[in-house]
mmCIF file of C-alpha atoms and ligand atoms in Angstrom:
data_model
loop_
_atom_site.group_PDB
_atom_site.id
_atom_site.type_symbol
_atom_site.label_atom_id
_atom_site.label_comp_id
_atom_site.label_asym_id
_atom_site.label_seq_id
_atom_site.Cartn_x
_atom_site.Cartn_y
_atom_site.Cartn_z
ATOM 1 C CA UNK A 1 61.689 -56.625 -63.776
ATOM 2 C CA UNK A 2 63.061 -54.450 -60.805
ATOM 3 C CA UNK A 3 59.597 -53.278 -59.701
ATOM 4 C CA UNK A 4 58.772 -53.528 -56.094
ATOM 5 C CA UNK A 5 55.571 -55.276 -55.446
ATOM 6 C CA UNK A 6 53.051 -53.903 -52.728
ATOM 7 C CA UNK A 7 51.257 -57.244 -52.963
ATOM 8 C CA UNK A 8 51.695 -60.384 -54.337
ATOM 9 C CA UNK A 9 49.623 -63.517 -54.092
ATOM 10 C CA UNK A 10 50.217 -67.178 -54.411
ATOM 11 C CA UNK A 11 47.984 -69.806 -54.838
ATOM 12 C CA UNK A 12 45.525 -68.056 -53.063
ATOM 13 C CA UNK A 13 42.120 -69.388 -52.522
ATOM 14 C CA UNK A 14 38.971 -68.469 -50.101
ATOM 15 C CA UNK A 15 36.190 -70.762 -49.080
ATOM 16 C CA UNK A 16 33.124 -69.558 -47.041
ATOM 17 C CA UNK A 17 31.893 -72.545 -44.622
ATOM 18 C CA UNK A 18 33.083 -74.697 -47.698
ATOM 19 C CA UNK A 19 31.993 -72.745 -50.349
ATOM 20 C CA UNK A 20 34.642 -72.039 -52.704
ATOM 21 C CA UNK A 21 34.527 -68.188 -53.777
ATOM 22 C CA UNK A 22 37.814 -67.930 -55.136
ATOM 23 C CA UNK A 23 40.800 -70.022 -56.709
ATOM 24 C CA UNK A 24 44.597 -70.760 -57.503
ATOM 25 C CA UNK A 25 45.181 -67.245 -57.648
ATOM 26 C CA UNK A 26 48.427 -65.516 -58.608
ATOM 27 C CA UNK A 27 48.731 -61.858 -58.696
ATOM 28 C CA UNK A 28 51.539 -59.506 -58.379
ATOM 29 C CA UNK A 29 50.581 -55.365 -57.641
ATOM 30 C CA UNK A 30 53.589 -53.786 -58.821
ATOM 31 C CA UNK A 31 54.073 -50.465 -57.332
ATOM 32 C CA UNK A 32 52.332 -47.536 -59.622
ATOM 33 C CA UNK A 33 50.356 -50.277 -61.299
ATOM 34 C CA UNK A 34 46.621 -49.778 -62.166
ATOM 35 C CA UNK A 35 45.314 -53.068 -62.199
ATOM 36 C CA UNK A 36 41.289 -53.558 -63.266
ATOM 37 C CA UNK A 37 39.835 -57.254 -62.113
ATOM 38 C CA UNK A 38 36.852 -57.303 -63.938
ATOM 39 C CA UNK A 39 34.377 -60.126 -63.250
ATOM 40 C CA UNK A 40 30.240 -60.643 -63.357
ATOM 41 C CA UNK A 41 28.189 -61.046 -60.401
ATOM 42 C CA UNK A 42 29.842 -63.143 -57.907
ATOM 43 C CA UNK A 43 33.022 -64.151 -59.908
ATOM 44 C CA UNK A 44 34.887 -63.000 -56.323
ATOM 45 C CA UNK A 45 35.833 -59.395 -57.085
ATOM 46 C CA UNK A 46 35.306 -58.545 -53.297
ATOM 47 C CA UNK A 47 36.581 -61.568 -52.064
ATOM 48 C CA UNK A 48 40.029 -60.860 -53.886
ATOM 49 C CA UNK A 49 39.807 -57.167 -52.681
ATOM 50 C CA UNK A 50 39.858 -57.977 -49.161
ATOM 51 C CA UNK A 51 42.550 -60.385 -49.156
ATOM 52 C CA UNK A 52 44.765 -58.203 -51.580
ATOM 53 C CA UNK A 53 43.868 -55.324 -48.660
ATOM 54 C CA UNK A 54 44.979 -57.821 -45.954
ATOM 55 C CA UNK A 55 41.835 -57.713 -44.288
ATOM 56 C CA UNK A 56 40.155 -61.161 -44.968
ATOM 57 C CA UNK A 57 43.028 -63.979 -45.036
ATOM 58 C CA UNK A 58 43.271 -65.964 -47.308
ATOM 59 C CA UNK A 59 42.042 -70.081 -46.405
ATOM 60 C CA UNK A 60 44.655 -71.357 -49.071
ATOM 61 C CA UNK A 61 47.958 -70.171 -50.835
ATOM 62 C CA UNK A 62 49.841 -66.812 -49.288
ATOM 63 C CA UNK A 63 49.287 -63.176 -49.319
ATOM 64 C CA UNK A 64 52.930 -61.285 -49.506
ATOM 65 C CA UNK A 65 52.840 -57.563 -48.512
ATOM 66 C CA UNK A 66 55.893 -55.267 -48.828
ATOM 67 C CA UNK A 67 57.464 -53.818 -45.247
ATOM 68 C CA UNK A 68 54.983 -50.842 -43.985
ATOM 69 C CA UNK A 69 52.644 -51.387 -46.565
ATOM 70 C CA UNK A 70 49.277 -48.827 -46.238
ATOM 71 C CA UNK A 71 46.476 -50.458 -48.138
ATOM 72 C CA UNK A 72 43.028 -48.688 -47.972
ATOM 73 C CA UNK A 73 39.733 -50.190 -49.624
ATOM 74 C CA UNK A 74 36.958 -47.924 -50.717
ATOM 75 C CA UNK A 75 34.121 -51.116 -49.796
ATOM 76 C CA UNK A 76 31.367 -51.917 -52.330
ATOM 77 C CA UNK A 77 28.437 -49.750 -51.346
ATOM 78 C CA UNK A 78 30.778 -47.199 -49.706
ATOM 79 C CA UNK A 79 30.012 -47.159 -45.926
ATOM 80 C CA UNK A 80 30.159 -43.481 -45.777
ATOM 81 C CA UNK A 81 28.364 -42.190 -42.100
ATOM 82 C CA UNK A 82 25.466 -40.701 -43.909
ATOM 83 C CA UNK A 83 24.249 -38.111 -41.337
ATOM 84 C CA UNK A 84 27.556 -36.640 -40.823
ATOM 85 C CA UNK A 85 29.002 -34.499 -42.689
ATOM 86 C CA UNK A 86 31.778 -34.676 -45.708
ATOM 87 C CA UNK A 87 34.452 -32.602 -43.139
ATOM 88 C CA UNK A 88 33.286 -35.233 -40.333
ATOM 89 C CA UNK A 89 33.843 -38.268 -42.617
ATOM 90 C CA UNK A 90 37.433 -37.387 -43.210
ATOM 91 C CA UNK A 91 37.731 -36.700 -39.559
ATOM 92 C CA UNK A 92 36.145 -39.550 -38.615
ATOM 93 C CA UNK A 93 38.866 -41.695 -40.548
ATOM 94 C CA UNK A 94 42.042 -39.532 -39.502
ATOM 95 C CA UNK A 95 40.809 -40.472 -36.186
ATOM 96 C CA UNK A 96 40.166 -44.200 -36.630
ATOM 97 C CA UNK A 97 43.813 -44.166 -38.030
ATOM 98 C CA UNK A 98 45.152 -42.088 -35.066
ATOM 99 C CA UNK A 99 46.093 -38.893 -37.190
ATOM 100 C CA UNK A 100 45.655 -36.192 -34.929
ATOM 101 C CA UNK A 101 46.122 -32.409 -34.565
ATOM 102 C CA UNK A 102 48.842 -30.400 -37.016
ATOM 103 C CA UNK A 103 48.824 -34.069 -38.644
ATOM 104 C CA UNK A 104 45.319 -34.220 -39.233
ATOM 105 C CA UNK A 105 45.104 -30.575 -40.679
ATOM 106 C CA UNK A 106 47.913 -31.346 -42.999
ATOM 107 C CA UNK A 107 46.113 -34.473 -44.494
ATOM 108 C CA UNK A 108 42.452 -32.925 -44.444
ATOM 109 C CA UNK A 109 44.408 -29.619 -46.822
ATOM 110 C CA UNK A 110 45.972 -32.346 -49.066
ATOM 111 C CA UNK A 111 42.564 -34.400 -49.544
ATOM 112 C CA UNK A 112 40.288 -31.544 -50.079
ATOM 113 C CA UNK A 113 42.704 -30.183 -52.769
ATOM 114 C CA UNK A 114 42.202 -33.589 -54.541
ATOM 115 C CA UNK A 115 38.119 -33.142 -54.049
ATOM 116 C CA UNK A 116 36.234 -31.846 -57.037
ATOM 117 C CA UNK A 117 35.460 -27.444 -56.415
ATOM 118 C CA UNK A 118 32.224 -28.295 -55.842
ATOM 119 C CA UNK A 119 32.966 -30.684 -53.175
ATOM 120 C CA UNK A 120 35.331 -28.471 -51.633
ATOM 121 C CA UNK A 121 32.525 -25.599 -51.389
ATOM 122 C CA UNK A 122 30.175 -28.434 -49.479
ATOM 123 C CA UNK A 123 32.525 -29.243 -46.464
ATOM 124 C CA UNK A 124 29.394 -28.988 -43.980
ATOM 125 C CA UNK A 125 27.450 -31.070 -46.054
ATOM 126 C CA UNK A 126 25.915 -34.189 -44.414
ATOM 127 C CA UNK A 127 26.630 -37.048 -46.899
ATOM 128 C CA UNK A 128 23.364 -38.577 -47.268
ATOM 129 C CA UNK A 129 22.819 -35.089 -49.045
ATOM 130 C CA UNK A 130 25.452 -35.655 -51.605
ATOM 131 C CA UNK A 131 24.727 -37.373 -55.255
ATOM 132 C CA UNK A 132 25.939 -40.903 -55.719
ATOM 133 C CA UNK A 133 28.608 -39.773 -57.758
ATOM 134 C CA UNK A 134 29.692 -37.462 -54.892
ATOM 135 C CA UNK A 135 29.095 -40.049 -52.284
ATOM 136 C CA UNK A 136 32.012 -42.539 -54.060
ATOM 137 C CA UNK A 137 34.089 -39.407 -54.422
ATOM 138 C CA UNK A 138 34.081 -39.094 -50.858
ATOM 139 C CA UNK A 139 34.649 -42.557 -50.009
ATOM 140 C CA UNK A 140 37.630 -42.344 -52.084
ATOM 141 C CA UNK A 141 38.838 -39.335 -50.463
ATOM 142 C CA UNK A 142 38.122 -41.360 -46.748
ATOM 143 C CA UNK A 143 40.574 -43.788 -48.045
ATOM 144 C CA UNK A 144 43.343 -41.171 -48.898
ATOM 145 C CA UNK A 145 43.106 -39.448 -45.446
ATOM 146 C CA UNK A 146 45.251 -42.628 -44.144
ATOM 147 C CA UNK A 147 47.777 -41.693 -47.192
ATOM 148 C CA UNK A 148 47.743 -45.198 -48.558
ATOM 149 C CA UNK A 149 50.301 -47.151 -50.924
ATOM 150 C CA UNK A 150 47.572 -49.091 -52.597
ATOM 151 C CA UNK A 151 44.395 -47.966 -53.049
ATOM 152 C CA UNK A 152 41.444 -50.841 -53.624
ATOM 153 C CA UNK A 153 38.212 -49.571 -54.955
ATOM 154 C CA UNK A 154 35.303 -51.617 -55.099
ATOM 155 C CA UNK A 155 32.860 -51.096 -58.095
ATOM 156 C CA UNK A 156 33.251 -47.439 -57.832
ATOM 157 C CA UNK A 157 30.970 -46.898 -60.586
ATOM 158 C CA UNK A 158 27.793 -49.171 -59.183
ATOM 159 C CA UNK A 159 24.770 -47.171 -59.636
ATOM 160 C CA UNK A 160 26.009 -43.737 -60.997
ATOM 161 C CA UNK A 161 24.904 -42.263 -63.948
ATOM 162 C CA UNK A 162 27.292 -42.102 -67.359
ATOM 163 C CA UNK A 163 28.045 -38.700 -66.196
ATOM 164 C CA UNK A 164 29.181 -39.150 -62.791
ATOM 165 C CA UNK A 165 30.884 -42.665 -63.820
ATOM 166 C CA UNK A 166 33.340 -40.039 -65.820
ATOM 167 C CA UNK A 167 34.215 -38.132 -63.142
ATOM 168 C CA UNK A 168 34.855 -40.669 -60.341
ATOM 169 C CA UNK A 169 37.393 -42.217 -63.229
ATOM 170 C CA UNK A 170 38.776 -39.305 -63.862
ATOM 171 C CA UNK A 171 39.675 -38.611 -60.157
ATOM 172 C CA UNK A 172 41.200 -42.484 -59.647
ATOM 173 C CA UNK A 173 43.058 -41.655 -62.660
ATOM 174 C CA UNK A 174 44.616 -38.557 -60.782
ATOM 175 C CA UNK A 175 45.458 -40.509 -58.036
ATOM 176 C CA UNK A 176 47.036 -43.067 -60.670
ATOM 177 C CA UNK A 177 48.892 -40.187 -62.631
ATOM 178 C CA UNK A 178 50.248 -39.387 -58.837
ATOM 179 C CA UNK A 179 52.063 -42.324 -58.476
ATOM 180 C CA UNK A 180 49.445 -44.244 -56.302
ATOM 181 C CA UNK A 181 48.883 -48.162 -56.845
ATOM 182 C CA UNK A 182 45.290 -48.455 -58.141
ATOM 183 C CA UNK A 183 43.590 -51.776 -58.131
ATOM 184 C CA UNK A 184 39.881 -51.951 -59.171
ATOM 185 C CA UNK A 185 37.248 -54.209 -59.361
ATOM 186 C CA UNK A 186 35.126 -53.114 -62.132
ATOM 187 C CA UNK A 187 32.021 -55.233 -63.559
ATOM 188 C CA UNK A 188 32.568 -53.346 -66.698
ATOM 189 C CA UNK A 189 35.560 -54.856 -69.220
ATOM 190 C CA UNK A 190 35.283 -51.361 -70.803
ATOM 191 C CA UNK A 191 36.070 -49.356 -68.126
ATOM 192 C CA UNK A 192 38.994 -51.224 -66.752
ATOM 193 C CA UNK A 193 40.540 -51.393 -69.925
ATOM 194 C CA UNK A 194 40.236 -47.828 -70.719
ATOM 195 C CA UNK A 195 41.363 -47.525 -66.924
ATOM 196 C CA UNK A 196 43.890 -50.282 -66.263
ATOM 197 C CA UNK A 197 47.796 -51.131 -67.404
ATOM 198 C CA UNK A 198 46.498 -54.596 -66.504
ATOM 199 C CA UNK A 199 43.524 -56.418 -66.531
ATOM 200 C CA UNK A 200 42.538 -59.563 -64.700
ATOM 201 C CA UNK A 201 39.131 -61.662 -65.856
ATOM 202 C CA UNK A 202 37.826 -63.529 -62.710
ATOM 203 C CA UNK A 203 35.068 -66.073 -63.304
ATOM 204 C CA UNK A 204 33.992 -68.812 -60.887
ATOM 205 C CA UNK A 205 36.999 -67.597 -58.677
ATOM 206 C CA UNK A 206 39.806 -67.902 -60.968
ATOM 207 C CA UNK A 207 41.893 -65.989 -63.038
ATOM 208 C CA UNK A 208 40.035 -66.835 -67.046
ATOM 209 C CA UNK A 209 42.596 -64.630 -69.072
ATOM 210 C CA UNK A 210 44.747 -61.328 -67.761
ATOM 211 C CA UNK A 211 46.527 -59.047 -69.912
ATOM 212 C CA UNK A 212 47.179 -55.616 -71.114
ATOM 213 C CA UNK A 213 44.199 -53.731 -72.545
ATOM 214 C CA UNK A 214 46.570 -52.269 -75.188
ATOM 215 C CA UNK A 215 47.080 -55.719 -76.982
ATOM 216 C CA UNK A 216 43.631 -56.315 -78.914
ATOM 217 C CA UNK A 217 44.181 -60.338 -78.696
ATOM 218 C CA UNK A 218 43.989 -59.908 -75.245
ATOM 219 C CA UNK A 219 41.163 -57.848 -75.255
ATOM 220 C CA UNK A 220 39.221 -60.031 -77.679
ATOM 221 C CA UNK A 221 39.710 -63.570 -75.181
ATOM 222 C CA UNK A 222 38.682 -61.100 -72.386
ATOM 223 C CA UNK A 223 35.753 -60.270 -73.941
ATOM 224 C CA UNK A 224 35.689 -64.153 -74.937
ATOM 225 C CA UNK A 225 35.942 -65.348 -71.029
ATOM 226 C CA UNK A 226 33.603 -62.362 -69.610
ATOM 227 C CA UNK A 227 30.756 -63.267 -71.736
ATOM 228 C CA UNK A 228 31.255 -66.851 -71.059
ATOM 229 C CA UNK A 229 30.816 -65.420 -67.283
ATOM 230 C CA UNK A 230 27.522 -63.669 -67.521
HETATM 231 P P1 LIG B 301 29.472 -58.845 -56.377
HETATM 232 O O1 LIG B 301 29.661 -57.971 -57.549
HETATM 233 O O2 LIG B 301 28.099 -59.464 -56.322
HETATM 234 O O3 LIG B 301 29.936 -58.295 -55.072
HETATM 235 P P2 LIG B 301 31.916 -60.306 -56.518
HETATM 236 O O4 LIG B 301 32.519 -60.625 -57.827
HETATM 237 O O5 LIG B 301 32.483 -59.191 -55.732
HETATM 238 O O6 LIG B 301 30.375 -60.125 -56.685
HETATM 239 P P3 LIG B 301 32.186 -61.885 -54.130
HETATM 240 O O7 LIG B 301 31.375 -60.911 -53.366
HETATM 241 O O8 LIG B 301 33.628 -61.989 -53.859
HETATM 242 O O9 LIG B 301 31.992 -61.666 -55.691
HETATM 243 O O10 LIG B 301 31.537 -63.305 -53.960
HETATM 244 C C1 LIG B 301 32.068 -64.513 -54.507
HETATM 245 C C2 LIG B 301 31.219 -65.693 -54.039
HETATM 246 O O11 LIG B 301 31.353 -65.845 -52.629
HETATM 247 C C3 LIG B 301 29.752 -65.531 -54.300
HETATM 248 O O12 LIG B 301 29.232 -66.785 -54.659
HETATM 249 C C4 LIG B 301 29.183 -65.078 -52.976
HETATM 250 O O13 LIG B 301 27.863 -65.480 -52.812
HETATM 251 C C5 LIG B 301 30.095 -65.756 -51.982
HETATM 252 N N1 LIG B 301 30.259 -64.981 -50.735
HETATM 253 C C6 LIG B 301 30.746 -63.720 -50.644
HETATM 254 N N2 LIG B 301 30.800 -63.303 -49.360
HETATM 255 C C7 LIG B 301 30.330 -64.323 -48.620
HETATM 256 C C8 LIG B 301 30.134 -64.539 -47.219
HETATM 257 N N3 LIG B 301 30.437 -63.595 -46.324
HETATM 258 N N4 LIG B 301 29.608 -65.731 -46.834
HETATM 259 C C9 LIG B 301 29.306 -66.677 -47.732
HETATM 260 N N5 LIG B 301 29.474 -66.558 -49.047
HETATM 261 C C10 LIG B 301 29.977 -65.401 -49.503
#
């Protein structure tokens, strides 16, 4: 097709000290994709994250990124600065990204219109005093303040109740509806499907089966190749 790709991969691999986390990996992010890479403990979820974000190269194959790309990853256990408050955390990352004065007010308007009501009313907030729910929200949010192309999300539902799952879904799918390039790494084959255009089954490092969640073969070999990874 004629759609641009933020990132594509080829062949990519990654070994740590000669451990092989991931494999032969091909992937193509088309722009306004939502893209779910759903794998069990240790299939290399994270390790494909970071080299899709351009942050951990890869040791085999090539990463391509498109001209001026802005990828932000919401990490796996969120990183938030727990003692300072939901306003400060935003700051914090307009800062580390060098957004500054009428800049920085501009972006902190646009992100807290995107927060939940609630979340908007807590501002002062420190984040250790937010729910867990809450606390992804916000790294999410972190992530925007750099107005990304491509947003990564790490298992954005680890450790939230059903509840709270629902509503950190139904912001990334706001951001998705926007126009934003989604990728996330899910352990849950449900989720990303409901979630995803396209879904990617990592286990042992490699690709097992990808496809679109709307086509029940694929969903049935997904199924097929995630149990076989558990
Ligand atoms: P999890 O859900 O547990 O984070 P994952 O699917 O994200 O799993 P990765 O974190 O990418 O998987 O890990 C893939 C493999 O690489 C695992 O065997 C893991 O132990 C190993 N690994 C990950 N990070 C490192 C590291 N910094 N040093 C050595 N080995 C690592």
């Amino acid at each position: 097709g004629t759609e641009r790709a933020t990132v594509r991969l080829d062949g990519v691999g990654h070994s740590y000290s000669g451990v092989t986390a991931l494999h032969d990996v091909d992937l193509t992010v088309p722009q306004g994709s939502v893209i779910g890479v759903v794998g069990a403990n240790g299939a290399g979820k994270s390790t494909l994250g970071r080299i899709l974000h351009g942050t951990l190269p890869p040791t085999l194959g090539r990463r391509t990124a498109a001209d001026g790309l802005r990828s932000a990853l919401v990490p796996e256990g969120r990183a938030l600065f727990k003692t300072l408050s939901l306003r400060e955390n935003l700051e914090v990352a307009a800062y580390a990204a060098d957004i500054k004065g009428a800049e920085l007010r501009a972006r902190l308007a646009q992100t807290v219109e995107w927060l939940p009501p609630r979340l908007r009313e807590r501002m002062g907030v420190p984040a250790a005093g937010l729910s867990g729910g809450e606390q992804q929200i916000l790294a999410i949010a972190r992530a925007l303040m750099a107005r990304p192309d491509l947003i990564i999300v790490d298992e954005p539902a680890l450790g939230l109740s059903p509840a709270m799952v629902d509503e950190v879904y139904a912001r990334l799918g706001r951001l998705a509806h926007e126009g934003l390039t989604v990728v996330l790494l899910e352990q849950s084959l449900g989720r990303a499907a409901a979630a995803c255009h396209e879904v990617v089954v990592l286990h042992e490092g490699g690709i097992a089966v990808r496809g679109e969640p709307a086509d029940p073969v694929f969903l049935d070999r997904a199924e097929q190749a995630y149990f076989d990874g558990q």
